[in-house]
JSON list of C-alpha atoms in Angstrom, two decimals:
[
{"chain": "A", "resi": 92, "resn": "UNK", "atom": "CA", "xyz": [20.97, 2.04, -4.00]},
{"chain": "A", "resi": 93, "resn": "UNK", "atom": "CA", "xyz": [20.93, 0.29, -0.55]},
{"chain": "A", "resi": 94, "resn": "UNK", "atom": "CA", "xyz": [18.27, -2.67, -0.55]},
{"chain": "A", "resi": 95, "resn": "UNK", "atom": "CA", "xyz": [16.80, -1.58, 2.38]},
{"chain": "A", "resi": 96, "resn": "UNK", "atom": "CA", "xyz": [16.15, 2.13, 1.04]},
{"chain": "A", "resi": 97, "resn": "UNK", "atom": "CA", "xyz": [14.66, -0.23, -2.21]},
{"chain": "A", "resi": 98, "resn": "UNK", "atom": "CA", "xyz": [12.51, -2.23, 0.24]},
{"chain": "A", "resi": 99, "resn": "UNK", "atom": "CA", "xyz": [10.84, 1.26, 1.65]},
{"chain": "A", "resi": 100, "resn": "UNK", "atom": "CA", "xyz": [10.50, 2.83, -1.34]},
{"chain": "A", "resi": 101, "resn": "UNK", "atom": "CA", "xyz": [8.23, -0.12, -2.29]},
{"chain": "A", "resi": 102, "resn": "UNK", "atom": "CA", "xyz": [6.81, -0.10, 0.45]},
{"chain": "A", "resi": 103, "resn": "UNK", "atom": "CA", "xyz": [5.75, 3.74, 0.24]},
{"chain": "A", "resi": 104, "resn": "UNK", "atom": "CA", "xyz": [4.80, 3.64, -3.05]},
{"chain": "A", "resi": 105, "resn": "UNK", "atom": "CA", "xyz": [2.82, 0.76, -2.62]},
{"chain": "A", "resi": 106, "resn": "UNK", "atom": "CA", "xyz": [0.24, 1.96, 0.45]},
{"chain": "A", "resi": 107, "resn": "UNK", "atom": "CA", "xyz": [0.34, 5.40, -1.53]},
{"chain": "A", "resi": 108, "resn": "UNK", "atom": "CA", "xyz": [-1.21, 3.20, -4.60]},
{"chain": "A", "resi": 109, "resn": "UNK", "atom": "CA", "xyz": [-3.68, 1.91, -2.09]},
{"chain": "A", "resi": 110, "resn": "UNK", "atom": "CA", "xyz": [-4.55, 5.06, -0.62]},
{"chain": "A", "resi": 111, "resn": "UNK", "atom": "CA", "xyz": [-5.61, 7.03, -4.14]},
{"chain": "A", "resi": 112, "resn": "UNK", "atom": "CA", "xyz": [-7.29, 3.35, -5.46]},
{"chain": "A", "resi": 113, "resn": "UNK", "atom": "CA", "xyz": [-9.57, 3.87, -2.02]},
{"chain": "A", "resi": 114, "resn": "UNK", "atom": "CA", "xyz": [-9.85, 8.10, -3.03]},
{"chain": "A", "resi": 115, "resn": "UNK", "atom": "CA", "xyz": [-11.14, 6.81, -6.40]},
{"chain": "A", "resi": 116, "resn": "UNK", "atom": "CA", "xyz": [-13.50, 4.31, -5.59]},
{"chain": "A", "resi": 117, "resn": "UNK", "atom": "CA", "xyz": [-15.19, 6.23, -2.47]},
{"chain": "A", "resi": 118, "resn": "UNK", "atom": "CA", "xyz": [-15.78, 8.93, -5.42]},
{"chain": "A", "resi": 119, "resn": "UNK", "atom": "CA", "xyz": [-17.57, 6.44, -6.68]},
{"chain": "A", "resi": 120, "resn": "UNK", "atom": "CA", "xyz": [-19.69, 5.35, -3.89]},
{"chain": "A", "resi": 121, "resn": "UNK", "atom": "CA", "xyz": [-23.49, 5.15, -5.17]},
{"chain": "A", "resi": 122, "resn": "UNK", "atom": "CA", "xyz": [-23.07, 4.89, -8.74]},
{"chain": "A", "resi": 123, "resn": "UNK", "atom": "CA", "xyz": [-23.88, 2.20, -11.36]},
{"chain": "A", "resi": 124, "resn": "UNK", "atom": "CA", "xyz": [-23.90, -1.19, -9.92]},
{"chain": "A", "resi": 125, "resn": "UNK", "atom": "CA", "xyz": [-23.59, -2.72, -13.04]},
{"chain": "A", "resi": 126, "resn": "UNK", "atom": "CA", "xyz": [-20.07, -4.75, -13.50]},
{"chain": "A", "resi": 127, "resn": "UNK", "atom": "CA", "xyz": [-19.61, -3.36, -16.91]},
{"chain": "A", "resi": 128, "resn": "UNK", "atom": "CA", "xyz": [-20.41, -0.07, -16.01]},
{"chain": "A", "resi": 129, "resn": "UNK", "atom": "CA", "xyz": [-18.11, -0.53, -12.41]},
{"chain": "A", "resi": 130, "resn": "UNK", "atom": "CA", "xyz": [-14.86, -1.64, -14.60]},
{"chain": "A", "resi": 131, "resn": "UNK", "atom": "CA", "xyz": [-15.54, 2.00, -17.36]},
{"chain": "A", "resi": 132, "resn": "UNK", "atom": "CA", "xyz": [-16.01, 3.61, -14.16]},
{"chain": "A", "resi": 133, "resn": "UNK", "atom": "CA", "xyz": [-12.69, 2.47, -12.68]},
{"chain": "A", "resi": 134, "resn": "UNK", "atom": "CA", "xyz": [-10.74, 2.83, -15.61]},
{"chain": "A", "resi": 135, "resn": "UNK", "atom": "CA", "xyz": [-11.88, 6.57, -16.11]},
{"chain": "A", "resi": 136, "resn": "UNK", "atom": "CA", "xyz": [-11.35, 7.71, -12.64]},
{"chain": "A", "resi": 137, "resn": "UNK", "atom": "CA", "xyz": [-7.99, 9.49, -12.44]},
{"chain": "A", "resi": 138, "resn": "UNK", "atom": "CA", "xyz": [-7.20, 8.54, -8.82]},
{"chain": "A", "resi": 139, "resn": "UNK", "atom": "CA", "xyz": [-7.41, 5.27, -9.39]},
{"chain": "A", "resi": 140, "resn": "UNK", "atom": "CA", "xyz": [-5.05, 5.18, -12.42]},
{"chain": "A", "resi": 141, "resn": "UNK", "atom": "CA", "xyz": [-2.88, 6.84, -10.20]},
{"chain": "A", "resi": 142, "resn": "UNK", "atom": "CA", "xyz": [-3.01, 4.19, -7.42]},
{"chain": "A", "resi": 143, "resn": "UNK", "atom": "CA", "xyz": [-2.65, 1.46, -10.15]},
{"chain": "A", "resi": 144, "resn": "UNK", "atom": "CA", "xyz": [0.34, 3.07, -11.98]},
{"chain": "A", "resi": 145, "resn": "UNK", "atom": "CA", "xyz": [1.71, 3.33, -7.87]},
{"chain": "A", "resi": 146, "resn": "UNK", "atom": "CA", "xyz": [1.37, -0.04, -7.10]},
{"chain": "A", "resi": 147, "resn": "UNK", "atom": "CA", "xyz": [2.80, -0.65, -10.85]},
{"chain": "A", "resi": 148, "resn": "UNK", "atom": "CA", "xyz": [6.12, 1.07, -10.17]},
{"chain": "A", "resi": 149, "resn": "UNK", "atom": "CA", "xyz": [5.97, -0.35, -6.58]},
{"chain": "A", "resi": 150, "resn": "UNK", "atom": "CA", "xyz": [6.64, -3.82, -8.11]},
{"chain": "A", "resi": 151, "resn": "UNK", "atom": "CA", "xyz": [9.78, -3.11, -10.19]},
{"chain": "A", "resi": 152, "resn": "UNK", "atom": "CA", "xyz": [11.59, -1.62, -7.33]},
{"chain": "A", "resi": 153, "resn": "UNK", "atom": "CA", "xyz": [10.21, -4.55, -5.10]},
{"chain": "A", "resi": 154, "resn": "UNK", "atom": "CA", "xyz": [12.11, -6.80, -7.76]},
{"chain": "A", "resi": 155, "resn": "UNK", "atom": "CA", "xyz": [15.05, -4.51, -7.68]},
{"chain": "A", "resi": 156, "resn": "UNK", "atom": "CA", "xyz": [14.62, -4.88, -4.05]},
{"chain": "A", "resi": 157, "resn": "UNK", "atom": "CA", "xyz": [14.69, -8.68, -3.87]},
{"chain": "A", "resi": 158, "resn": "UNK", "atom": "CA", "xyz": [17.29, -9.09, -6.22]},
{"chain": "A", "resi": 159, "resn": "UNK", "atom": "CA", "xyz": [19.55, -8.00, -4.13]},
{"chain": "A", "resi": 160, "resn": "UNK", "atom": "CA", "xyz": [18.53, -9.57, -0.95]},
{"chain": "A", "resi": 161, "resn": "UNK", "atom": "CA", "xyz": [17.06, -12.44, 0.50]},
{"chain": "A", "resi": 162, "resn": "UNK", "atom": "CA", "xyz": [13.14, -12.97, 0.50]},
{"chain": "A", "resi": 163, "resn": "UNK", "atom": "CA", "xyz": [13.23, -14.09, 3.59]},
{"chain": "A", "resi": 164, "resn": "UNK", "atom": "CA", "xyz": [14.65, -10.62, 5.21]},
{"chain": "A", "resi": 165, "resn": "UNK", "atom": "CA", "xyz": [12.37, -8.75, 2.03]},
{"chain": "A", "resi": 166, "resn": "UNK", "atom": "CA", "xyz": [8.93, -10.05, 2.94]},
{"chain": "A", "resi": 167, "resn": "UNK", "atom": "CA", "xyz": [8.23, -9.40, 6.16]},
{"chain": "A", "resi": 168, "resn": "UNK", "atom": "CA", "xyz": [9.61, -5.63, 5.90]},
{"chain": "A", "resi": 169, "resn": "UNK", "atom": "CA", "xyz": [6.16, -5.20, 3.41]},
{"chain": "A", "resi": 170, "resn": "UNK", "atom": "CA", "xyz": [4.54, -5.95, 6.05]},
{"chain": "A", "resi": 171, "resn": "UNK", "atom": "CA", "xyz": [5.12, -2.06, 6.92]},
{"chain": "A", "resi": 172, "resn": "UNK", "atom": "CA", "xyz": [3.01, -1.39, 4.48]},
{"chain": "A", "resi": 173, "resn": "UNK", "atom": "CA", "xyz": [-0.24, -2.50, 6.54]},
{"chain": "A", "resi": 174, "resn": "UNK", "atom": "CA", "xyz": [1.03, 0.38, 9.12]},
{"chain": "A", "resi": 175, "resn": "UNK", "atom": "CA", "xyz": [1.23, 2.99, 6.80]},
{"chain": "A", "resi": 176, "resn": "UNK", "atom": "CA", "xyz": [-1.40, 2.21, 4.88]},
{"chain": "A", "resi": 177, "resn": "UNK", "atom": "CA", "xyz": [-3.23, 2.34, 8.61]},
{"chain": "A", "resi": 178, "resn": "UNK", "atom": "CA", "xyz": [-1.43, 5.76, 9.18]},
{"chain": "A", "resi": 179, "resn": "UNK", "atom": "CA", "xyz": [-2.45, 7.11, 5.76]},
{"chain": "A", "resi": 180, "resn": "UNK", "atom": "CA", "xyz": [-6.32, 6.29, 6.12]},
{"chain": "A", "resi": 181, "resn": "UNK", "atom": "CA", "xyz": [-6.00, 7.95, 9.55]},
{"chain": "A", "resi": 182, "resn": "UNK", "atom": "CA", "xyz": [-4.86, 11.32, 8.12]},
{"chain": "A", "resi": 183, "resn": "UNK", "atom": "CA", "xyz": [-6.57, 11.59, 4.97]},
{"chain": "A", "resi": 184, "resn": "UNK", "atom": "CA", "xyz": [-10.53, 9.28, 5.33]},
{"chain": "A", "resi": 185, "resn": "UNK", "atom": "CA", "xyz": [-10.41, 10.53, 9.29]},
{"chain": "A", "resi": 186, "resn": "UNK", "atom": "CA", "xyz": [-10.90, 6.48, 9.92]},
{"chain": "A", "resi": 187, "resn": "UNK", "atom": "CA", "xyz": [-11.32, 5.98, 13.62]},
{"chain": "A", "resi": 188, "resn": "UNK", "atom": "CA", "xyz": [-8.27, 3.92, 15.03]},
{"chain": "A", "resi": 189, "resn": "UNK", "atom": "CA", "xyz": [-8.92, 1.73, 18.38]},
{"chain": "A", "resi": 190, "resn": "UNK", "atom": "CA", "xyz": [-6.34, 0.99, 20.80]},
{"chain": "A", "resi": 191, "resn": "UNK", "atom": "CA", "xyz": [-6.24, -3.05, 19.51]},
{"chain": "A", "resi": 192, "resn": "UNK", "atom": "CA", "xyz": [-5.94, -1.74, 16.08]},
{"chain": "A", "resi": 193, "resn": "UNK", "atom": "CA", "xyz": [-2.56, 0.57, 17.32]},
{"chain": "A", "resi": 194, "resn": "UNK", "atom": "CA", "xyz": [-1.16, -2.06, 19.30]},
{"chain": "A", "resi": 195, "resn": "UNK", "atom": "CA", "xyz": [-1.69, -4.67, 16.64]},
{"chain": "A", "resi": 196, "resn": "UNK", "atom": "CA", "xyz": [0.33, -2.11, 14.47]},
{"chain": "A", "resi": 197, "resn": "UNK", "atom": "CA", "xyz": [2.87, -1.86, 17.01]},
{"chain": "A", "resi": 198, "resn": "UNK", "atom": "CA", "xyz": [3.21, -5.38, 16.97]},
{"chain": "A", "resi": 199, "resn": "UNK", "atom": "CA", "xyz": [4.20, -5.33, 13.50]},
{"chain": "A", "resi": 200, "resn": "UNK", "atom": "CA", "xyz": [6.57, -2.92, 13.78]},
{"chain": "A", "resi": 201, "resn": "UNK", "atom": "CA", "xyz": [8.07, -4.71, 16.45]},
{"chain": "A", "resi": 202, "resn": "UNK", "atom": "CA", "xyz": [8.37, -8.09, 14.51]},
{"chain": "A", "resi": 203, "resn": "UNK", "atom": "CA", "xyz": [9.55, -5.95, 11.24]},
{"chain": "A", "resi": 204, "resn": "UNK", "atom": "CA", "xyz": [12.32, -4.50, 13.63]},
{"chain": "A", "resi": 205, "resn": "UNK", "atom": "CA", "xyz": [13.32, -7.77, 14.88]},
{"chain": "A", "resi": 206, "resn": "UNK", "atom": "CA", "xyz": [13.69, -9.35, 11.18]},
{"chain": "A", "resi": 207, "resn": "UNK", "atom": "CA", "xyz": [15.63, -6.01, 10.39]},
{"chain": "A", "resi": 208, "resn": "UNK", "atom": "CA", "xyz": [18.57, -6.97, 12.72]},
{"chain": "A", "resi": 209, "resn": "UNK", "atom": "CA", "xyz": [18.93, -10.41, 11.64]}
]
């Protein structure tokens, strides 16, 4: 499999982890405070399982990924992560997103682009 198709796949599956771990804990907005009770809490809530078992499988490709080319040209394309992630939280939490917040995004696309062609 092409490293770069590795790389995105990572990538993917990595803000997707994110996106159910943030599902899971806003279901559990309000409830026991209690550290204890926090960590049952996350361990029993199915979304975040999900997100961790994402983020999980995320870092075996990323090592697939790497292993193939350099960490230098790897790194920064995770960065794409931060848009998607952005992206994701747009669609499914209805987050507002400002104009600075889209052009900072933009920037990163730009710089991931750059890196890309090197």
């Amino acid at each position: 499999m092409p490293s770069l198709l590795l790389i995105l796949i990572s990538v993917i599956l990595s803000a997707s982890g994110q996106v159910a771990m943030k599902m899971g804990a806003s279901s559990l907005s309000g409830k026991n405070d209690m550290l204890l009770m926090k960590f049952v809490h996350y361990l029993t809530n199915l979304p975040i399982m999900v997100g961790l078992a994402l983020y999980g499988i995320s870092a075996f490709v990323w090592i697939a990924a790497i292993e193939k080319v350099q960490l230098s040209y790897a790194y920064p394309m995770a960065a794409l992560g931060y848009v998607l992630v952005a992206a994701m939280s747009v669609w499914f939490f209805h987050e507002p997103m400002s104009p600075m917040r889209i052009a900072g995004l933009a920037i990163i696309v730009v710089g991931v682009v750059v890196i890309s062609q090197s």
